[in-house]
Amino acid sequence: MLFDMDGTLVDSEKLWDVALQELAARYGGSLSASARAAVIGTSQADAMRIVHDDLGQPQRDWRDSAAWIDARILELFRGGLRWRPGALALLRAVRAAGVPTALVTSSTRPLVEVALDTLGRDSFDAVVCGDEVVAAKPHPEPYLTAARLLGVPIARCVAIEDSPTGVASALAAGAAVLAVPAEVPLPPTDGVHQLESLTGADLELLAALLGEPPA
């Protein structure tokens, strides 16, 4: 099992909203709804470039903005993270069944370390962070890396995602994909099973996505 983090397991996208709008205000502007949607699921570099372009300030160094965002998000994460509906129950069921499980996120390792205080450090056999891969989502590398660390063929993995970028990454890697939109609607896509939330999602559904008979 391969879980995305922001917007999939925890309702952290609203905290990103706060930080990104504060950054835009520091630069004398406000972030448009379309730019905010485009940022979801992307790498830090791409996200900051989207923000800068939206503000009409493409000359800014994305690293400076990313450093400010990292510091602010750490503060917000430390204030506590809320689970997405059904996410905790599904994660517990997967772990109780002994299914190899990885967290695959575009967030950086320092942010993930704080999030793991909520998610549980024993909830995952492997963790792949956005700053630990050469190519971030939508490239397949994050999911291929997770499958390799678990020692499981990617075709035998189910990836759970909430964003177009994450879905594209998982599909390109060759995983079965369960999409649960959070902040951005997802169009119907071949090879992607979509639910409104993880409430009610269970091991039988995950097995069906891999073409396995019910246990």
Coordinates of C-alpha atoms in Angstrom, one line a residue:
M1 CA 0.0 0.0 0.0
L2 CA 1.3 3.4 -1.0
F3 CA -0.3 6.4 0.7
D4 CA 0.1 10.1 -0.3
M5 CA 0.0 12.4 2.8
D6 CA -1.3 15.9 2.3
G7 CA -5.0 15.9 1.5
T8 CA -5.1 12.1 1.5
L9 CA -4.2 11.0 5.0
V10 CA -4.3 14.3 6.8
D11 CA -6.3 17.5 6.1
S12 CA -3.2 19.6 5.8
E13 CA -3.9 21.4 2.5
K14 CA -5.8 24.1 4.5
L15 CA -2.6 24.8 6.4
W16 CA -0.8 25.1 3.1
D17 CA -3.5 27.6 2.0
V18 CA -2.6 29.7 5.1
A19 CA 1.1 29.7 4.4
L20 CA 0.9 30.3 0.7
Q21 CA -1.4 33.3 1.1
E22 CA 0.8 34.7 3.8
L23 CA 3.8 34.4 1.5
A24 CA 1.9 36.1 -1.3
A25 CA 0.9 38.9 1.1
R26 CA 4.6 39.3 2.0
Y27 CA 5.3 39.9 -1.6
G28 CA 2.5 42.5 -1.9
G29 CA -0.1 40.3 -3.6
S30 CA -2.6 37.5 -3.3
L31 CA -2.6 34.0 -4.8
S32 CA -5.3 33.2 -7.3
A33 CA -7.5 30.2 -6.9
S34 CA -6.2 28.7 -10.1
A35 CA -2.5 29.0 -9.0
R36 CA -3.4 27.5 -5.6
A37 CA -5.0 24.5 -7.3
A38 CA -2.0 24.1 -9.6
V39 CA 0.4 24.0 -6.7
I40 CA -1.3 21.0 -5.0
G41 CA 0.9 17.9 -5.2
T42 CA 3.8 19.5 -7.0
S43 CA 7.5 19.8 -5.9
Q44 CA 8.7 22.8 -3.9
A45 CA 10.5 24.2 -6.9
D46 CA 7.5 24.0 -9.2
A47 CA 5.1 25.2 -6.5
M48 CA 7.2 28.3 -5.8
R49 CA 7.6 29.1 -9.5
I50 CA 3.8 28.9 -9.9
V51 CA 3.4 31.3 -7.0
H52 CA 6.0 33.7 -8.4
D53 CA 4.5 33.7 -11.9
D54 CA 1.0 34.2 -10.5
L55 CA 2.2 37.2 -8.6
G56 CA 4.0 38.6 -11.6
Q57 CA 7.4 38.2 -9.9
P58 CA 9.1 35.4 -11.8
Q59 CA 12.5 36.8 -11.0
R60 CA 12.3 35.6 -7.4
D61 CA 14.5 32.7 -6.3
W62 CA 12.2 29.8 -5.5
R63 CA 14.6 28.6 -2.8
D64 CA 14.1 31.7 -0.7
S65 CA 10.3 31.3 -0.9
A66 CA 10.5 27.6 -0.2
A67 CA 12.6 28.3 2.9
W68 CA 10.0 30.7 4.3
I69 CA 7.2 28.3 3.5
D70 CA 9.0 25.4 5.2
A71 CA 9.5 27.4 8.4
R72 CA 5.8 28.6 8.4
I73 CA 4.4 25.2 7.6
L74 CA 6.5 23.6 10.4
E75 CA 4.8 26.0 12.8
L76 CA 1.4 25.2 11.5
F77 CA 2.0 21.4 11.5
R78 CA 3.1 21.5 15.1
G79 CA -0.3 23.0 16.0
G80 CA -1.8 19.6 15.0
L81 CA -3.0 17.7 12.0
R82 CA -6.5 16.3 11.4
W83 CA -7.1 13.0 9.7
R84 CA -9.1 12.9 6.5
P85 CA -12.4 11.0 6.8
G86 CA -11.8 7.2 6.9
A87 CA -8.0 7.5 6.5
L88 CA -7.0 6.4 10.0
A89 CA -9.3 3.4 9.9
L90 CA -8.0 2.2 6.6
L91 CA -4.4 2.7 7.6
R92 CA -5.0 0.7 10.8
A93 CA -6.7 -2.1 8.8
V94 CA -3.8 -2.3 6.3
R95 CA -1.3 -2.5 9.1
A96 CA -3.3 -5.1 11.1
A97 CA -3.3 -7.3 8.0
G98 CA 0.5 -7.0 7.7
V99 CA 0.4 -5.3 4.3
P100 CA 3.7 -3.6 3.4
T101 CA 3.0 0.1 3.5
A102 CA 4.8 3.2 2.4
L103 CA 4.2 7.0 2.7
V104 CA 4.9 8.7 -0.6
T105 CA 4.7 12.5 -0.3
S106 CA 5.9 15.7 -2.1
S107 CA 6.5 17.3 1.3
T108 CA 10.1 17.6 2.6
R109 CA 11.6 15.4 5.3
P110 CA 11.5 18.0 8.1
L111 CA 7.7 18.5 7.5
V112 CA 7.1 14.7 7.3
E113 CA 8.9 14.2 10.6
V114 CA 6.5 16.5 12.3
A115 CA 3.5 14.9 10.5
L116 CA 4.6 11.4 11.7
D117 CA 3.8 12.5 15.2
T118 CA 0.2 12.3 14.1
L119 CA 0.5 9.5 11.5
G120 CA 2.5 7.2 13.7
R121 CA 6.1 6.3 13.0
D122 CA 5.3 2.6 13.0
S123 CA 2.5 3.1 10.4
F124 CA 4.9 2.8 7.5
D125 CA 7.6 0.4 6.4
A126 CA 9.1 3.1 4.2
V127 CA 8.8 6.8 3.7
V128 CA 9.6 8.7 0.5
C129 CA 9.8 12.5 0.8
G130 CA 9.8 15.1 -2.0
D131 CA 13.4 16.2 -1.2
E132 CA 14.7 12.6 -1.3
V133 CA 14.0 11.9 -5.0
V134 CA 15.6 13.3 -8.1
A135 CA 12.3 13.7 -9.9
A136 CA 9.1 14.6 -7.9
K137 CA 5.5 13.9 -8.7
P138 CA 4.1 13.7 -11.4
H139 CA 7.2 11.7 -12.4
P140 CA 6.9 8.1 -11.4
E141 CA 10.1 8.0 -9.4
P142 CA 8.5 8.5 -6.0
Y143 CA 6.2 5.6 -6.3
L144 CA 8.8 3.4 -8.0
T145 CA 11.2 4.2 -5.1
A146 CA 8.6 3.2 -2.5
A147 CA 7.8 -0.1 -4.2
R148 CA 11.5 -0.9 -4.4
L149 CA 12.0 -0.1 -0.7
L150 CA 9.1 -2.3 0.2
G151 CA 10.4 -5.1 -2.0
V152 CA 7.0 -5.3 -3.8
P153 CA 6.5 -5.1 -7.6
I154 CA 4.8 -1.8 -8.4
A155 CA 2.0 -3.7 -10.2
R156 CA 1.1 -5.3 -6.9
C157 CA 0.7 -1.9 -5.2
V158 CA -2.3 0.3 -4.7
A159 CA -1.5 4.0 -4.5
I160 CA -4.0 6.3 -2.7
E161 CA -3.9 9.9 -4.0
D162 CA -6.0 13.1 -3.9
S163 CA -4.4 15.3 -6.6
P164 CA -4.0 15.2 -10.4
T165 CA -0.2 15.4 -9.9
G166 CA -0.1 12.5 -7.5
V167 CA -2.5 10.4 -9.6
A168 CA -0.3 11.0 -12.7
S169 CA 2.7 9.9 -10.8
A170 CA 1.2 6.7 -9.5
L171 CA -0.3 5.8 -12.9
A172 CA 3.0 6.4 -14.7
A173 CA 4.7 4.1 -12.1
G174 CA 2.3 1.3 -12.9
A175 CA 0.4 1.1 -9.6
A176 CA -3.3 0.5 -9.2
V177 CA -4.8 3.9 -8.2
L178 CA -7.5 4.8 -5.7
A179 CA -8.3 8.6 -6.0
V180 CA -10.0 10.5 -3.2
P181 CA -10.3 14.2 -4.3
A182 CA -9.8 16.8 -1.5
E183 CA -9.2 20.3 -2.7
V184 CA -9.2 19.8 -6.5
P185 CA -11.7 17.8 -8.5
L186 CA -10.4 14.9 -10.5
P187 CA -11.7 14.0 -13.9
P188 CA -12.6 10.3 -14.6
T189 CA -9.5 8.6 -15.7
D190 CA -8.9 5.1 -17.1
G191 CA -7.2 2.9 -14.5
V192 CA -8.3 5.1 -11.6
H193 CA -11.0 4.1 -9.1
Q194 CA -12.4 7.2 -7.5
L195 CA -14.2 7.6 -4.1
E196 CA -15.6 10.7 -2.4
S197 CA -13.7 9.7 0.8
L198 CA -11.9 6.8 2.4
T199 CA -14.8 6.2 4.7
G200 CA -15.9 2.6 4.0
A201 CA -12.8 1.7 2.0
D202 CA -11.5 -1.6 3.1
L203 CA -9.1 -4.5 2.3
E204 CA -11.6 -6.1 0.0
L205 CA -11.7 -3.0 -2.1
L206 CA -7.9 -2.8 -2.3
A207 CA -7.7 -6.4 -3.3
A208 CA -10.3 -5.9 -6.0
L209 CA -8.3 -3.0 -7.4
L210 CA -5.4 -5.5 -7.8
G211 CA -7.7 -8.0 -9.4
E212 CA -7.6 -10.4 -6.5
P213 CA -10.5 -12.5 -5.3
P214 CA -12.1 -11.6 -1.9
A215 CA -10.4 -13.1 1.1

